[in-house]
Tab-separated table of C-alpha atoms and ligand atoms in Angstrom:
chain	number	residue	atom	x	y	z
A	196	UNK	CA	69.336	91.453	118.189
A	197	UNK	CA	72.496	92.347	116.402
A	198	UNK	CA	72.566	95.759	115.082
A	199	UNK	CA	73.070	95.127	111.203
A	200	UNK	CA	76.491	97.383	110.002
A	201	UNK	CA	75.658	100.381	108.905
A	202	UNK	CA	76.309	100.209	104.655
A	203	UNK	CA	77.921	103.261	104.382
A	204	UNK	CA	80.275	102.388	107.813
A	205	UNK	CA	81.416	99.034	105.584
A	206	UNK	CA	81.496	100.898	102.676
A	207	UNK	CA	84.518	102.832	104.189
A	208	UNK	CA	85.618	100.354	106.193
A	209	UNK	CA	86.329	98.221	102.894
A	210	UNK	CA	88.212	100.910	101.036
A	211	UNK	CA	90.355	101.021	104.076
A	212	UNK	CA	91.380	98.057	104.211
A	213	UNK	CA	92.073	98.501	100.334
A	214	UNK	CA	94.528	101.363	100.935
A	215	UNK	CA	97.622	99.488	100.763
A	216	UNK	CA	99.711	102.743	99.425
A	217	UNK	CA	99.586	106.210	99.315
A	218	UNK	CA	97.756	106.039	96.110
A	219	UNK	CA	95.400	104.211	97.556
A	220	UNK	CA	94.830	106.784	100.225
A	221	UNK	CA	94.738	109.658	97.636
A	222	UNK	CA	91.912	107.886	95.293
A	223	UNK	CA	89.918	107.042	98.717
A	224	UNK	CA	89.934	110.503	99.519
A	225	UNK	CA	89.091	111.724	96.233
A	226	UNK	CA	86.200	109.715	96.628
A	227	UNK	CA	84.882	111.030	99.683
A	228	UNK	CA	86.209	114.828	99.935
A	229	UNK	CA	84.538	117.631	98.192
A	230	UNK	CA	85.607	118.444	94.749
A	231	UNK	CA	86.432	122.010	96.031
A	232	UNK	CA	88.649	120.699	99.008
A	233	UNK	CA	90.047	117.742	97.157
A	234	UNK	CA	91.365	119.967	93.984
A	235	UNK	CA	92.646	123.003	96.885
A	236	UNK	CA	94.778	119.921	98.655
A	237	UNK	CA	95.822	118.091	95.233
A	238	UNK	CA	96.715	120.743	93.292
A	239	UNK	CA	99.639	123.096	92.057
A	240	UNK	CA	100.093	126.109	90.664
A	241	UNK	CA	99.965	127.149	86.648
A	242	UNK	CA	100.139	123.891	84.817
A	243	UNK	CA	101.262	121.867	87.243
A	244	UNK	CA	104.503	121.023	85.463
A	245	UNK	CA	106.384	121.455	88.595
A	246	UNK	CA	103.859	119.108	90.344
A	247	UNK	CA	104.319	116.652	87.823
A	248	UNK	CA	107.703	117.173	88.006
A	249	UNK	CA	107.962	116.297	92.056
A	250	UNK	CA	106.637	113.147	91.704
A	251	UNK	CA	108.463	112.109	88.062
A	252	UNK	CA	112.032	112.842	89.500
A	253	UNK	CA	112.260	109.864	91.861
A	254	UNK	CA	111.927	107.795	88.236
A	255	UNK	CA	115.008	109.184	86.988
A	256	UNK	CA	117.153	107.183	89.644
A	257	UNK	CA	117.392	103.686	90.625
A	258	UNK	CA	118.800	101.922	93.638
A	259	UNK	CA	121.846	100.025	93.835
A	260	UNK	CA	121.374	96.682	96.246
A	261	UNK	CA	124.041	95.121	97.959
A	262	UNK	CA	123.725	91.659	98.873
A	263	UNK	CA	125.227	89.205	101.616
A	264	UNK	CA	124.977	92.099	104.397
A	265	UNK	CA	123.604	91.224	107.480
A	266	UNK	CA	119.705	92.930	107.754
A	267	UNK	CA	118.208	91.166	110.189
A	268	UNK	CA	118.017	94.144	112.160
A	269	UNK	CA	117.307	97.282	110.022
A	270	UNK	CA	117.169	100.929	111.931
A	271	UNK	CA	115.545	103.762	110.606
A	272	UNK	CA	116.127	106.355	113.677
A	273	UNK	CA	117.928	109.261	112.892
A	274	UNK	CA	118.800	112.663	114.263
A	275	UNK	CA	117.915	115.938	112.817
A	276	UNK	CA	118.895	119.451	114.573
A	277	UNK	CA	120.086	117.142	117.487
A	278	UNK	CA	116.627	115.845	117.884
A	279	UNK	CA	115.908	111.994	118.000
A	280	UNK	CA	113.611	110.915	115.191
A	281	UNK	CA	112.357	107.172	115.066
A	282	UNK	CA	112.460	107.117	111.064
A	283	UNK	CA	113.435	110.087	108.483
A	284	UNK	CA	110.119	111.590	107.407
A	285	UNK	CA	108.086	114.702	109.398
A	286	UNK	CA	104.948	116.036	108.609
A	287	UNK	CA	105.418	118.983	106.142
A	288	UNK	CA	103.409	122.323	107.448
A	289	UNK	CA	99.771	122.242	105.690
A	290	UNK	CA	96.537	124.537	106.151
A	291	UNK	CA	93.340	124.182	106.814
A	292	UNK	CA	93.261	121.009	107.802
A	293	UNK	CA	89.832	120.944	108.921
A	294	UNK	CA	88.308	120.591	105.874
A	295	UNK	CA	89.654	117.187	105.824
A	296	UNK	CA	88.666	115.910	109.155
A	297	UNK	CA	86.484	117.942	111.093
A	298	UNK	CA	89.271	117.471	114.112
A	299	UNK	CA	91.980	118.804	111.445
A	300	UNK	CA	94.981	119.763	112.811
A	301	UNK	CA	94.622	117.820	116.406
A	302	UNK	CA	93.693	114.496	114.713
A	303	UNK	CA	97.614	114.911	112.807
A	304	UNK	CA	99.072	115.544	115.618
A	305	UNK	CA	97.751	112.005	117.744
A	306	UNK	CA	98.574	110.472	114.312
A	307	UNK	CA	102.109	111.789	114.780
A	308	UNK	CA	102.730	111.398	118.100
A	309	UNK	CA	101.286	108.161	117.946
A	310	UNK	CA	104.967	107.197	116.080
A	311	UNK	CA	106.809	110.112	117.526
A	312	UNK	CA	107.255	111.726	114.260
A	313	UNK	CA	107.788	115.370	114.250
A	314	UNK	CA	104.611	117.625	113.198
A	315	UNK	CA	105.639	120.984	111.679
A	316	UNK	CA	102.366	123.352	112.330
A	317	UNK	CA	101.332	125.949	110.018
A	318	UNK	CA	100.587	129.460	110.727
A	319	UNK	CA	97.462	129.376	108.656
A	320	UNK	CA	96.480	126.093	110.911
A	321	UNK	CA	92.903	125.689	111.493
A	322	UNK	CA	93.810	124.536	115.088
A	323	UNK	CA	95.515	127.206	117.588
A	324	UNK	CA	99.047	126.120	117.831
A	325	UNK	CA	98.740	125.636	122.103
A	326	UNK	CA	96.326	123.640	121.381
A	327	UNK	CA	98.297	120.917	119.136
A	328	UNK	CA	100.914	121.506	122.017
A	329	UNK	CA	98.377	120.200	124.417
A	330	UNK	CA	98.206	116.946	122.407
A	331	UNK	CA	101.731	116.619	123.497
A	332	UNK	CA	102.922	115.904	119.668
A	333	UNK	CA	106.467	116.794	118.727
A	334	UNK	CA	106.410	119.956	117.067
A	335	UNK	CA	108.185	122.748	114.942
A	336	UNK	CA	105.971	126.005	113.782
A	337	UNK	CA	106.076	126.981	110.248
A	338	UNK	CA	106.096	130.992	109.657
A	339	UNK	CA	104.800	133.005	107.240
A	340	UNK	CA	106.264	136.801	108.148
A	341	UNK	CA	103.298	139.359	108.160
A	342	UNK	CA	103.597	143.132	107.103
A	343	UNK	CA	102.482	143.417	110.821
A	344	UNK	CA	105.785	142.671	112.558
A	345	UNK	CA	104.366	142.798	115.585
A	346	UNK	CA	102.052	140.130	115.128
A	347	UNK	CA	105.005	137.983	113.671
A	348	UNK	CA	107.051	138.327	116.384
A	349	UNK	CA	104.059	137.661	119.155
A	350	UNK	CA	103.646	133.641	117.000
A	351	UNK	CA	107.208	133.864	117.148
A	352	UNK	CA	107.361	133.473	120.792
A	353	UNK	CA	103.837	132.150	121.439
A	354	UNK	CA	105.283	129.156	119.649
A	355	UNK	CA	108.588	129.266	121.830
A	356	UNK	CA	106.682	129.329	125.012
A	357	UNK	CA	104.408	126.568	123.771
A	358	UNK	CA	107.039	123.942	123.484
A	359	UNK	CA	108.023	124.081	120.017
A	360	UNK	CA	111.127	123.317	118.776
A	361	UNK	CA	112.009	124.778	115.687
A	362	UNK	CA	110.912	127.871	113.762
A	363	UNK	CA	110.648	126.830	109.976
A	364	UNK	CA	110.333	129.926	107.578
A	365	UNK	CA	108.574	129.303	103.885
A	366	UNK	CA	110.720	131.963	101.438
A	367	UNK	CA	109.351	130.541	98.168
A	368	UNK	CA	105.860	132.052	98.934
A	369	UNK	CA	106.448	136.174	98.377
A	370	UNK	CA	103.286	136.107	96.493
A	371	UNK	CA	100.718	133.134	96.351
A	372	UNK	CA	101.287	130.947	93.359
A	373	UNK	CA	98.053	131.483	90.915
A	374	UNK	CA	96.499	127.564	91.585
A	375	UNK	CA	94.072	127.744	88.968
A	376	UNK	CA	91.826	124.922	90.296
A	377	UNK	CA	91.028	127.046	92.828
A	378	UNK	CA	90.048	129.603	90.835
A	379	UNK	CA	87.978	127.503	88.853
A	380	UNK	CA	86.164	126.086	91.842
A	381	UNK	CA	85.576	129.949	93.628
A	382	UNK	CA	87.813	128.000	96.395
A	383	UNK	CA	86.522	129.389	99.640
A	384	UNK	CA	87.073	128.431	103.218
A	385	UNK	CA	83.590	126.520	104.461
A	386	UNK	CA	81.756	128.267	107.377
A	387	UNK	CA	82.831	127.733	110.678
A	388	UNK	CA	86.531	126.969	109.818
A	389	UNK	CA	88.742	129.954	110.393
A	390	UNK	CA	93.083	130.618	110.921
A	391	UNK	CA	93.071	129.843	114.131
A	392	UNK	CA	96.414	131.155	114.955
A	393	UNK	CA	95.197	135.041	114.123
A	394	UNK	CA	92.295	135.127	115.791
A	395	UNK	CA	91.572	138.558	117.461
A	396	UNK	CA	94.160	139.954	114.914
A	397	UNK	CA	91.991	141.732	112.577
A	398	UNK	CA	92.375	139.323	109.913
A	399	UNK	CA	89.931	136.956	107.945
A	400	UNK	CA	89.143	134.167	110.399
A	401	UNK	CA	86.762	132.231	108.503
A	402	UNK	CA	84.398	132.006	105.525
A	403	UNK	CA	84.519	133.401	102.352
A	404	UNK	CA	87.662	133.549	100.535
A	405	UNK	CA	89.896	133.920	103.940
A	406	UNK	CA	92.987	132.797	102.061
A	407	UNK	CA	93.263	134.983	99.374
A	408	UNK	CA	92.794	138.161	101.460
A	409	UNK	CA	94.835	136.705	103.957
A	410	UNK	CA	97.866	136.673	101.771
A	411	UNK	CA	97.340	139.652	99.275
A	412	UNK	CA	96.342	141.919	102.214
A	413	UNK	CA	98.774	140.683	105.062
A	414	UNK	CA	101.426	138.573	104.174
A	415	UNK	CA	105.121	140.550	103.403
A	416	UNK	CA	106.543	140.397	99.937
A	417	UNK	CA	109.450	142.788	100.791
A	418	UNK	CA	110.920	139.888	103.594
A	419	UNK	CA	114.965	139.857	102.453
A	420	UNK	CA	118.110	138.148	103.356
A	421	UNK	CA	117.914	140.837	105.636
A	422	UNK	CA	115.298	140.040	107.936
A	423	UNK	CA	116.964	136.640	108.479
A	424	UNK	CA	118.678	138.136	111.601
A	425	UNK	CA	115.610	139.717	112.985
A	426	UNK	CA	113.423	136.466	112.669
A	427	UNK	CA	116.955	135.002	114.740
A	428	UNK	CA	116.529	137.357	116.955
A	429	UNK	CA	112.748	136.357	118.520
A	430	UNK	CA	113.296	133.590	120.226
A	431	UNK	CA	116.241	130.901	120.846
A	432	UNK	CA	114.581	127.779	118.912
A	433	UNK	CA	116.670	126.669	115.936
A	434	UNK	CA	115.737	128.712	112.261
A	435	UNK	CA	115.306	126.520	109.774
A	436	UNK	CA	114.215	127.975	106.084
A	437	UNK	CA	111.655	125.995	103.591
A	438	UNK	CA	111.712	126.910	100.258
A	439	UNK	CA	115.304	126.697	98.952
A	440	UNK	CA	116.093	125.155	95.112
A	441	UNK	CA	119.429	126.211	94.459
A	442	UNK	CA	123.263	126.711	95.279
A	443	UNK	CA	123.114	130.279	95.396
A	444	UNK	CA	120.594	130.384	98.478
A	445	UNK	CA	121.823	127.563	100.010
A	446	UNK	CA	124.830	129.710	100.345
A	447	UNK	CA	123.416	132.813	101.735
A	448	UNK	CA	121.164	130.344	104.120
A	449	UNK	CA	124.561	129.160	105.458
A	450	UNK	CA	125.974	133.079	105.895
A	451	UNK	CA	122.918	133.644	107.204
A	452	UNK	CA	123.265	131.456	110.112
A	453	UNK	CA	120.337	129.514	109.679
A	454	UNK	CA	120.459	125.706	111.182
A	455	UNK	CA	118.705	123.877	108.634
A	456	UNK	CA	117.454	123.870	104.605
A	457	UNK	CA	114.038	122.571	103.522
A	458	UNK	CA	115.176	121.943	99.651
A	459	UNK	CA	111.655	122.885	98.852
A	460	UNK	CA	109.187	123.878	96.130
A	461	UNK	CA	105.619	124.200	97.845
A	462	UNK	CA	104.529	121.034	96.374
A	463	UNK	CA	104.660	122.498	93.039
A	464	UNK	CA	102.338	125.318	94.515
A	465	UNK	CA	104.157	128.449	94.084
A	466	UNK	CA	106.737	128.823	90.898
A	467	UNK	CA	105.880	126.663	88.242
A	468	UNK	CA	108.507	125.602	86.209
A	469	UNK	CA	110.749	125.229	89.406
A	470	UNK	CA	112.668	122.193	89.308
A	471	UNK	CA	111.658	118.771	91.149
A	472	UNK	CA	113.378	119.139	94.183
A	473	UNK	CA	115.084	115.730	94.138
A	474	UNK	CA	116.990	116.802	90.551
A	475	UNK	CA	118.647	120.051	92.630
A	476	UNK	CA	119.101	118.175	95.782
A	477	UNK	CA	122.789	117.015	94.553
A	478	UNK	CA	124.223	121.159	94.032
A	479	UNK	CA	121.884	122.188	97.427
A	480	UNK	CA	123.788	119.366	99.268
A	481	UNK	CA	127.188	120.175	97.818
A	482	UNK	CA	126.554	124.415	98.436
A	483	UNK	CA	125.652	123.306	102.194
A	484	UNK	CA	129.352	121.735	102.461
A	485	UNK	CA	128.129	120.007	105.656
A	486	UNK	CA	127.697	123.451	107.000
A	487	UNK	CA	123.978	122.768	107.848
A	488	UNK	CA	121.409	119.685	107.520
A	489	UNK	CA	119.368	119.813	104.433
A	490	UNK	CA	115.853	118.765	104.209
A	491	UNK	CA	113.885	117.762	101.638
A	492	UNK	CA	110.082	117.439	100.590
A	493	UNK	CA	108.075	116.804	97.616
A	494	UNK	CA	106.641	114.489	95.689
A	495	UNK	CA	107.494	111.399	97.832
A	496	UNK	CA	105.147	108.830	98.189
A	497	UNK	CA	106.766	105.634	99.356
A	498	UNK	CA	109.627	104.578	101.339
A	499	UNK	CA	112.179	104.448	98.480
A	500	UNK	CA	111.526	108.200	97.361
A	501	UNK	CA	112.724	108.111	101.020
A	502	UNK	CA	115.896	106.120	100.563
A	503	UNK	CA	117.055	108.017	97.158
A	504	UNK	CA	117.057	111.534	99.036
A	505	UNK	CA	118.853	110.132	101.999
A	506	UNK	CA	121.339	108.914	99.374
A	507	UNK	CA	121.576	112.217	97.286
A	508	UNK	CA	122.419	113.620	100.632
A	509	UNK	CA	118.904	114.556	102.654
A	510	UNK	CA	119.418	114.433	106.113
A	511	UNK	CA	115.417	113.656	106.479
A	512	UNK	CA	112.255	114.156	104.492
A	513	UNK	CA	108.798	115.360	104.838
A	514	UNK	CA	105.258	114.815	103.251
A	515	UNK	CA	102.617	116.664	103.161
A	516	UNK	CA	99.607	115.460	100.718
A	517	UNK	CA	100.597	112.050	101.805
A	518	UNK	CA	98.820	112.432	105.628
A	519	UNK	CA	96.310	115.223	104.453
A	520	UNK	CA	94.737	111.748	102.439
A	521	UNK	CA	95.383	109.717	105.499
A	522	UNK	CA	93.593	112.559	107.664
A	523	UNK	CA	90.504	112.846	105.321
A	524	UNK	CA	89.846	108.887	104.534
A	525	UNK	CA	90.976	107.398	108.629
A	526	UNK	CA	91.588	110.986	110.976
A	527	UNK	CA	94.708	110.131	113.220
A	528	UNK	CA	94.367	106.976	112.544
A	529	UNK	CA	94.470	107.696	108.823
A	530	UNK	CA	97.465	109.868	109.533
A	531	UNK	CA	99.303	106.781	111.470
A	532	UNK	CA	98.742	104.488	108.597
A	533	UNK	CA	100.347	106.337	105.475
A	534	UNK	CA	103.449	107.531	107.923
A	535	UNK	CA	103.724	103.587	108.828
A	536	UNK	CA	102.969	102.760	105.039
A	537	UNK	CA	105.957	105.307	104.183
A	538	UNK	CA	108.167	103.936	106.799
A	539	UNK	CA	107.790	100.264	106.480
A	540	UNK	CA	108.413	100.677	102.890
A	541	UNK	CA	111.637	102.526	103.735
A	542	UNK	CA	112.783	99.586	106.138
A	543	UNK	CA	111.870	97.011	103.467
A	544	UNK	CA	114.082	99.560	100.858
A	545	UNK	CA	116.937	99.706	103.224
A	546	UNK	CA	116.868	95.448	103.921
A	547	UNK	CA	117.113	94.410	100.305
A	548	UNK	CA	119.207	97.232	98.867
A	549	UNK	CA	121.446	96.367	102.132
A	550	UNK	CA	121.481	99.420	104.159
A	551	UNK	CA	120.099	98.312	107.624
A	552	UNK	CA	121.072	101.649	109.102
A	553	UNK	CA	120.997	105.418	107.715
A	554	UNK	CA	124.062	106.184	107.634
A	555	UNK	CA	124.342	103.469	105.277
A	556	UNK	CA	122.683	104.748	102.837
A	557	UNK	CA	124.706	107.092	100.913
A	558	UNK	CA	125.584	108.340	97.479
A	559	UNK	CA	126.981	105.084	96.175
A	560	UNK	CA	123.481	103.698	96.967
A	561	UNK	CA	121.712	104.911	93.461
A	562	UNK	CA	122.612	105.819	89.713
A	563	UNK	CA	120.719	107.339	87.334
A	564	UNK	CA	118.283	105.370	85.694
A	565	UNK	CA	118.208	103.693	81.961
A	566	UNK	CA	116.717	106.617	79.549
A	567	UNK	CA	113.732	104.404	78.705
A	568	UNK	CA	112.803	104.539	82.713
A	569	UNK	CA	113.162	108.243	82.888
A	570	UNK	CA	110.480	108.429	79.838
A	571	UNK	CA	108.102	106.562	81.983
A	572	UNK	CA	109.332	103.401	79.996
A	573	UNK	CA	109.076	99.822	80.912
A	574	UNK	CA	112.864	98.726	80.530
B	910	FMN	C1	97.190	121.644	100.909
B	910	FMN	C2	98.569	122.158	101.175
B	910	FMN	C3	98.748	123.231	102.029
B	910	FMN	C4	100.028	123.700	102.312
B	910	FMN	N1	100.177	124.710	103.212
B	910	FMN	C5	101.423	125.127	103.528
B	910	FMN	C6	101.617	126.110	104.532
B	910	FMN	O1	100.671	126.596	105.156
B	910	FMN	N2	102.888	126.504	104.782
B	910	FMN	C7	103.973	125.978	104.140
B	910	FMN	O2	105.110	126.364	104.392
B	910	FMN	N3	103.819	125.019	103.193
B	910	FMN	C8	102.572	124.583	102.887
B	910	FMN	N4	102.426	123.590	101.952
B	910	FMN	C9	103.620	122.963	101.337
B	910	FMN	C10	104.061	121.742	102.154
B	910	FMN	O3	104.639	122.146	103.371
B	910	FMN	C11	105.113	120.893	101.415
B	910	FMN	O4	106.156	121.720	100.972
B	910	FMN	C12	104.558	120.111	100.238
B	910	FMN	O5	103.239	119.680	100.500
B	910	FMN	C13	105.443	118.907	99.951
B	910	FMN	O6	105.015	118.231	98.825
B	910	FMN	P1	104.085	116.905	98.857
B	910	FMN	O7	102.695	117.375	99.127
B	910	FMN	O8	104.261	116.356	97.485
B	910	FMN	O9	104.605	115.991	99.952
B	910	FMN	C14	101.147	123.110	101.673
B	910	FMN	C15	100.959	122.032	100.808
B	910	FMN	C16	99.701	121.541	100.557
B	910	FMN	C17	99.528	120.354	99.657
């Protein structure tokens, strides 16, 4: 006899097949996540403002379509630090990604490398960073510089001789934003789940509150301009830095010989009352001079938050609470769905605004919006 479907197995399996956007996603995981783990992945820091702020900005343009072009074929492959990318959007470095799947960090990367989409790996990964190599997932390794040099150096080039192809820096995290949800909910890492990439190293692997100790007890607040030559220094890959908001930096990222800019704000985790990072994309990409690619990430949740930073001058983007809900609600399969979500949405974008390739899509392609829009306004 037929084995009757278990309820809770269709229960899922219908709010799947609901989860048409990235909204979707986020309420399905919010549904099934714990409170604690939900609030650590959805929140920001202070008042959120910033947070708010991410997500608000792509409101404040619209998109300008041009008919009567030919977009039967529409191409969303790009390059980015030489590297082939099948559409514009990489996976933003998150942590502890195991409390959203209990294969974390590996189910992302077969998500990813299921499209070909480039996975950037975070130091505080709960998955060793050879073993996402093994998955055979296109890869760049986020750092976060510890007091012990030593140790930062030895990721450095554990990372190098792993296969990965980029070293991206986070400079907007000195000090850990306060994120007072986490605070409220005595945030703590659950047993068994630990920083994978430190083991061995003397520093909190798992339980308690791993995290905060982590950063107020390891991580370097005096890192300067100066370093930027040492962290060159450790191994050949590319240096790109995440974390930049203004002109200013921009231009001492370009002295500094870095390859790349990750116009960046933490997801409205770190200073809040930092701008969205679409509004300062426009005097990043004019500092930058076409001196090195800029990158951008926050706040996007569908393919035409996509298509107004490749206008305002993004080379590419990337998301990060975006897959963390695929990951939770679907695992790699989860993962696959919001980047395709994302990306189809971005093709669709690209076909009736009538920019079948990238490099059609430039500054000419949006405006700024009606006032009444910008309010959150019907027009
Ligand atoms: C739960 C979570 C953990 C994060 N962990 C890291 C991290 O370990 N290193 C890092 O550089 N950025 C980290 N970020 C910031 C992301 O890389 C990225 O800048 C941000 O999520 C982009 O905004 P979005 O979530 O609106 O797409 C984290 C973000 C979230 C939401």
């Amino acid at each position: 006899m037929a084995k009757r479907p278990d309820p809770e197995l269709r229960a899922v399996e219908a709010q799947v097949a609901l989860t048409l956007t990235v909204d979707d996603f986020e309420a399905a995981a919010r549904d099934m996540l714990p409170e604690m783990v939900f609030d650590y992945y959805a929140g920001g820091s202070g008042e959120e403002w910033t947070l708010r702020e991410n997500t608000r900005a792509y409101g404040r343009w619209v998109i300008r379509p041009r008919v009567l072009v030919d977009v039967s074929n529409v191409e969303p492959m790009t390059t980015v630090l030489g590297q082939e990318l099948p559409f514009p959007i990489l996976l933003a470095p998150t942590a502890f990604q195991r409390m959203a799947h209990r294969d974390g960090e590996l189910a992302t990367a077969h998500g990813a490398a299921s499209l070909g989409a480039i996975m950037v790996v975070s130091t505080i990964a709960t998955v060793s960073l050879e073993d996402l190599a093994a998955t055979g997932v296109r890869r760049w390794f986020q750092l976060y510089v510890l007091k012990d040099r030593g140790l930062t150096a030895a990721l450095v080039k554990r990372a190098h001789a792993a296969g990965y192809e980029a070293i991206v820096l986070t400079v907007d995290t000195p000090l850990l934003g306060r994120r007072l949800r986490d605070e409220r909910n005595s945030f703590a890492l659950p047993p068994g789940i630990g920083l994978a990439n430190l083991e061995g190293s003397g520093l909190p692997e798992s339980s308690g509150s791993g995290l905060f100790s982590f950063f107020l007890e390891r991580h370097d607040a005096a890192l300067t301009w100066d370093d930027v030559a040492w962290l060159r220094s450790l191994s050949p890959l590319p240096l790109v830095l995440k974390g930049i908001v203004t002109a200013e930096d921009t231009r001492l990222a370009v002295d500094a010989g870095v390859d790349a800019i990750v116009v960046s704000n933490h997801g409205g985790r770190q200073l809040d009352g930092a701008p969205a990072t679409l509004d300062v994309l426009p005097e990043v990409v004019e500092a930058a001079e076409g001196r090195i690619e800029v990158l951008l990430d926050g706040g996007i949740r569908r393919g035409s938050d996509v298509f107004k930073a490749l206008a305002l001058g993004a080379r590419a983007t990337l998301v990060g609470r975006p897959y963390l809900w695929g990951l939770a609600v679907n695992g790699a399969d989860g993962v696959r769905q919001v980047l395709e979500i994302i990306r189809d949405d971005l093709m669709l974008t690209m076909a009736l605004a009538g920019r079948p390739a990238i490099v059609d899509i430039d500054r000419s392609a949006v405006a700024p919006a009606p006032a009444a829009r910008e309010r959150g306004e019907e027009p």
